[in-house]
Amino acid sequence: MIFNRYRRGLFITSFLAAPVILYLVYVISPYIQAFYIAMTDWRGVTATPTFIGLDNFKRLFSDGTFWKAVTHNGALLVLLPLITIVIALFFAFLLNVGGAQGTSGIRGSKFYRVVFFFPQVLAVAVVAVLFQQVFRPDGSGMLNGPLMALGVRPIGFLSDPDVAFWSVLGVMVWQAVGFYVVLFSAGLASIPRDMFEAAQIDGAGRVSLFFRITLPLLWDTVQVAWVYLGILALDVFAIVWVMTDQHGGPDWSTTVMAAEIYRNAFQYFRFGYASALGVIMFFFTVGFAILSLRLSRRERIEY
Amino acid sequence: MPNTPHISRRELLRGAALVPVAGALAACATPAAKPTASSSAAPVATSAANPFGMADNKPLEVWIFDGGFGQDYAKNIHQPLFKAKHPNVEIKHNATKEVTKVLQPRFAGGNPPDVIDNSGANAMDFGALAQDGQLQDLTPLLDAPSWDDPNTKVRDTIDQAVIDLGTYDGTFSVLGYVNYIFGIWYSQKAFRENGWEAPKTWDEFLKLCETIKKSGKMAPFTYAGKFPQYLYEPLLTMAAKIGGAEVLVNIDNLEDGAWKSEAMKTSTTAWAEIGAKYLMEGTAGLDHVQTQTAQNKYKVAMLPSGSWLENEQKTTTPADFEYGMFPIPDFGSSDKLPYGTLHSQPSENFIVPSKSPNPQGGMEYLRAMLSKKAAGDFSELVKTVSVVKGAGEGRQLSPGAESATKAFAAAGTNVVYYRWQTWYAQLKDEAIAATGELMTGGLKPDAYLERLQKKADEIKNDSSIKKYKR
């Protein structure tokens, strides 16, 4: 028996070894290497970097631009999930149980489902280029054109440092909402219809239907959405890099951690320093993941 | 990989199985171990016809930045010329818009190509390359006989500025091939038809802006708002005119308070006024092509740019537009540098990596590029001004190139330049960010200079950043 069990263990292990080794080589080892490179002065073009200990990390603490980036990531971490989830919940509710009878979607919900999901299909780079044109600050801009026709001064959506961050946030929400509408719709579909019907018969309106039934029963899905969106907020890069002026400007008003890593690596050729920023970002992300998993531990509602 | 030996499937599998995990771990992202040096072995003797001792059967790998000038000039002008003299050298031509992405890993891997046109927004940092000893010393090229005449050294056929600006740490290692000439660009036709005249003093410039604004026909001034480096260029040039070339030398050398000099204050204040009063609506959000196209559509009268402008805009410029360029106007009677002073510097930078397989061939390629025929054909093709002396003689020039060439000739020795933006990329980015703010009123001139001084001091005190002097 023991021998058999041992052989079976060996059999299973031999199958697991390959993926484990692949994982070690391609997932774990780059992390370890990044930690090592973070402690060198590597500029990316030499074969022999010098070990400089924690100098890069010391430098990092007085890097004003990086801390601006951290602030922006922090703001996104709070605002992006909040706004996206609120809007997505509202839409999902309307699409599924918001209709007049209270158990089906509003009129045209099939059409809206497609419309909401459409941005999700577009590549981030496409979205970024698209919105560059939407936000153009002259008469050719989709938003500023009508404004100027009405005699309003054009808004510098991407060129005014006070506005640019909100424009980026807006685009991110625009792109993310569709996916969460679908996610919440799936969640709603698994809630038994009779619950809504029963509540309706008891006289619940749309508002109490939403807050008393929909939201509590969707809570698990909302938490998942929160974690996903939080990670999206921490590693946002492409939209900022492609859409904003000076890749995170104007005047650093939209820069994010990933953009600073890229800038330091591929524009300043400070790969060592960029790795140090990457290590810090790694801890931010891991910290966020642990924290959100801890906080979201909660009894499931059985139905 | 030119010499990949034939490997059977069995050998490949065995090899793959034998690669130790540790080896694979080490090979992933860290810098590769230095391969055995191949460049030092150059047993071929040098001669007048072959000044660098290039082996005449070694292939040559060339990478061209495929930007404003395209890549045709390399394929159709330079390479045939090189092949004419060295028919046995196989040239492997490549072009890219993203120099860094393609070539940086090759440097890190120890097998860079032989010639690189390291230009464009995504060029590799010269400072990093120089600091790591990746750049071939091109002094032998300067001392070699020129392609055209065995009795003339290459050194004497090119502008001195090429040598000054291509020198890193006392070693000439970067060859700028094009003379960028900066100024304010306008349509000679529009100016003629409206009776406007290119201003010679700042007062005239302000009056002209006022006249154009009042005429209602077009906006007076714009710049590539998304890329404010287009604006700090005239700002710095004017500061040099007011306070002398040392204003820029001090900034380059990170001297204490260099950004806050009196000349810089005057110039900054003057340009901030242009930002507040005379900019085309929406300037801050438009890029260089959008603003230049607005000018081609007669929506704006003037913008600062360089001598590449005409070639860049050739598809949108009306046939009778007639580009013209005027130098930065005199600020006052006490200017240190006379009217006509220009900012000009060689650019479109070619390098030969020192650790490439065939650096001798790389230098020979550059020598071919610096022949009068190659340079002349090049400047005619891409409408620009070559660094090779007399290369433009007897050639048909377009109106913009002619205007720039004339201004350059008139300036004589009154030419200024700055190098801090290539030496200190962080300072450049800060200047870009701050200049945008200055022009849109978010930063007052004093705060602007304060901020740039602070960044310059930060760089000066950062031991990890290599410092340069000129």
PDB file of C-alpha atoms in Angstrom, chain A residues 21 24-26 29 33 36-37 42-49 59 65 132-133 136-138 148 153-154 159 161 245-246 251-252 262-263 266-271, chain B residues 21 25 28-32 34 100-101 104 107-108 124-125 128-129 131-132 134 226 228 281-282 284-286 290 425-426 429-430 432-433 437 451 462-465:
ATOM      1  CA  ILE A  21       9.797  24.518 -13.108  1.00  0.00           C
ATOM      2  CA  LEU A  24       9.920  29.132 -11.273  1.00  0.00           C
ATOM      3  CA  VAL A  25      11.826  30.096 -14.400  1.00  0.00           C
ATOM      4  CA  TYR A  26       9.358  32.458 -15.983  1.00  0.00           C
ATOM      5  CA  SER A  29      12.923  34.214 -11.276  1.00  0.00           C
ATOM      6  CA  GLN A  33      16.170  39.255 -10.761  1.00  0.00           C
ATOM      7  CA  TYR A  36      18.742  42.072  -7.645  1.00  0.00           C
ATOM      8  CA  ILE A  37      18.797  44.646 -10.474  1.00  0.00           C
ATOM      9  CA  TRP A  42      22.605  48.960 -14.288  1.00  0.00           C
ATOM     10  CA  ARG A  43      21.973  51.345 -17.189  1.00  0.00           C
ATOM     11  CA  GLY A  44      20.789  48.667 -19.540  1.00  0.00           C
ATOM     12  CA  VAL A  45      23.664  48.662 -21.984  1.00  0.00           C
ATOM     13  CA  THR A  46      26.469  47.018 -20.087  1.00  0.00           C
ATOM     14  CA  ALA A  47      27.017  43.400 -19.181  1.00  0.00           C
ATOM     15  CA  THR A  48      28.516  44.172 -15.786  1.00  0.00           C
ATOM     16  CA  PRO A  49      26.370  46.255 -13.439  1.00  0.00           C
ATOM     17  CA  ARG A  59      16.976  58.016  -3.942  1.00  0.00           C
ATOM     18  CA  THR A  65       7.632  62.684  -9.542  1.00  0.00           C
ATOM     19  CA  GLN A 132      -7.183  62.051 -27.769  1.00  0.00           C
ATOM     20  CA  GLN A 133      -9.412  63.130 -30.625  1.00  0.00           C
ATOM     21  CA  ARG A 136      -9.012  67.797 -28.731  1.00  0.00           C
ATOM     22  CA  PRO A 137      -8.857  71.353 -27.448  1.00  0.00           C
ATOM     23  CA  ASP A 138      -9.952  73.075 -30.652  1.00  0.00           C
ATOM     24  CA  MET A 148     -17.115  76.379 -28.831  1.00  0.00           C
ATOM     25  CA  ARG A 153     -14.179  78.568 -23.964  1.00  0.00           C
ATOM     26  CA  PRO A 154     -12.741  75.167 -24.899  1.00  0.00           C
ATOM     27  CA  SER A 159      -3.889  69.957 -21.632  1.00  0.00           C
ATOM     28  CA  PRO A 161      -3.242  69.925 -15.419  1.00  0.00           C
ATOM     29  CA  ASP A 245       0.678  64.671 -23.233  1.00  0.00           C
ATOM     30  CA  GLN A 246       4.282  63.956 -22.310  1.00  0.00           C
ATOM     31  CA  ASP A 251       3.189  68.779 -15.779  1.00  0.00           C
ATOM     32  CA  TRP A 252       3.089  65.264 -14.281  1.00  0.00           C
ATOM     33  CA  TYR A 262       8.971  52.834 -18.027  1.00  0.00           C
ATOM     34  CA  ARG A 263      10.320  56.381 -18.195  1.00  0.00           C
ATOM     35  CA  PHE A 266      13.658  53.278 -21.386  1.00  0.00           C
ATOM     36  CA  GLN A 267      14.107  57.043 -21.456  1.00  0.00           C
ATOM     37  CA  TYR A 268      16.598  57.747 -18.689  1.00  0.00           C
ATOM     38  CA  PHE A 269      18.267  54.359 -19.069  1.00  0.00           C
ATOM     39  CA  ARG A 270      18.270  53.793 -15.332  1.00  0.00           C
ATOM     40  CA  PHE A 271      17.245  50.160 -15.277  1.00  0.00           C
TER      41      PHE A 271
ATOM     42  CA  VAL B  21      17.577  25.504 -14.524  1.00  0.00           C
ATOM     43  CA  LEU B  25      17.237  31.552 -14.548  1.00  0.00           C
ATOM     44  CA  CYS B  28      16.257  35.692 -18.463  1.00  0.00           C
ATOM     45  CA  ALA B  29      16.417  39.363 -17.738  1.00  0.00           C
ATOM     46  CA  THR B  30      19.752  40.114 -16.168  1.00  0.00           C
ATOM     47  CA  PRO B  31      22.558  41.441 -18.315  1.00  0.00           C
ATOM     48  CA  ALA B  32      24.212  38.713 -20.299  1.00  0.00           C
ATOM     49  CA  LYS B  34      30.184  39.425 -21.952  1.00  0.00           C
ATOM     50  CA  THR B 100      15.683  51.749 -28.113  1.00  0.00           C
ATOM     51  CA  LYS B 101      13.250  48.876 -28.133  1.00  0.00           C
ATOM     52  CA  GLN B 104      18.963  48.237 -26.349  1.00  0.00           C
ATOM     53  CA  PHE B 107      23.717  46.179 -26.369  1.00  0.00           C
ATOM     54  CA  ALA B 108      22.843  44.410 -23.137  1.00  0.00           C
ATOM     55  CA  MET B 124      19.079  55.461 -26.847  1.00  0.00           C
ATOM     56  CA  ASP B 125      20.613  57.712 -24.240  1.00  0.00           C
ATOM     57  CA  ALA B 128      24.370  55.839 -20.813  1.00  0.00           C
ATOM     58  CA  LEU B 129      26.166  54.457 -23.856  1.00  0.00           C
ATOM     59  CA  GLN B 131      29.315  55.907 -19.599  1.00  0.00           C
ATOM     60  CA  ASP B 132      29.457  52.196 -20.313  1.00  0.00           C
ATOM     61  CA  GLN B 134      29.757  51.321 -25.737  1.00  0.00           C
ATOM     62  CA  LYS B 226       2.053  69.046 -26.402  1.00  0.00           C
ATOM     63  CA  PRO B 228       6.882  72.471 -25.060  1.00  0.00           C
ATOM     64  CA  GLU B 281      -6.646  79.033 -29.204  1.00  0.00           C
ATOM     65  CA  GLY B 282      -6.106  75.451 -28.043  1.00  0.00           C
ATOM     66  CA  ALA B 284      -1.585  73.711 -25.318  1.00  0.00           C
ATOM     67  CA  GLY B 285      -3.395  70.581 -26.476  1.00  0.00           C
ATOM     68  CA  LEU B 286      -2.049  70.334 -30.022  1.00  0.00           C
ATOM     69  CA  GLN B 290      -1.492  69.795 -35.782  1.00  0.00           C
ATOM     70  CA  ALA B 425      17.048  63.490 -19.726  1.00  0.00           C
ATOM     71  CA  GLN B 426      15.364  64.136 -16.374  1.00  0.00           C
ATOM     72  CA  ASP B 429      11.387  66.268 -18.992  1.00  0.00           C
ATOM     73  CA  GLU B 430      11.088  68.749 -16.142  1.00  0.00           C
ATOM     74  CA  ILE B 432       9.083  70.319 -20.890  1.00  0.00           C
ATOM     75  CA  ALA B 433       6.531  70.035 -18.091  1.00  0.00           C
ATOM     76  CA  GLU B 437       2.817  75.523 -17.531  1.00  0.00           C
ATOM     77  CA  ARG B 451      11.693  74.985 -10.442  1.00  0.00           C
ATOM     78  CA  ASP B 462      22.801  62.848  -7.602  1.00  0.00           C
ATOM     79  CA  SER B 463      25.933  60.742  -7.686  1.00  0.00           C
ATOM     80  CA  SER B 464      24.327  58.158  -9.965  1.00  0.00           C
ATOM     81  CA  ILE B 465      24.009  60.624 -12.841  1.00  0.00           C
TER      82      ILE B 465
END
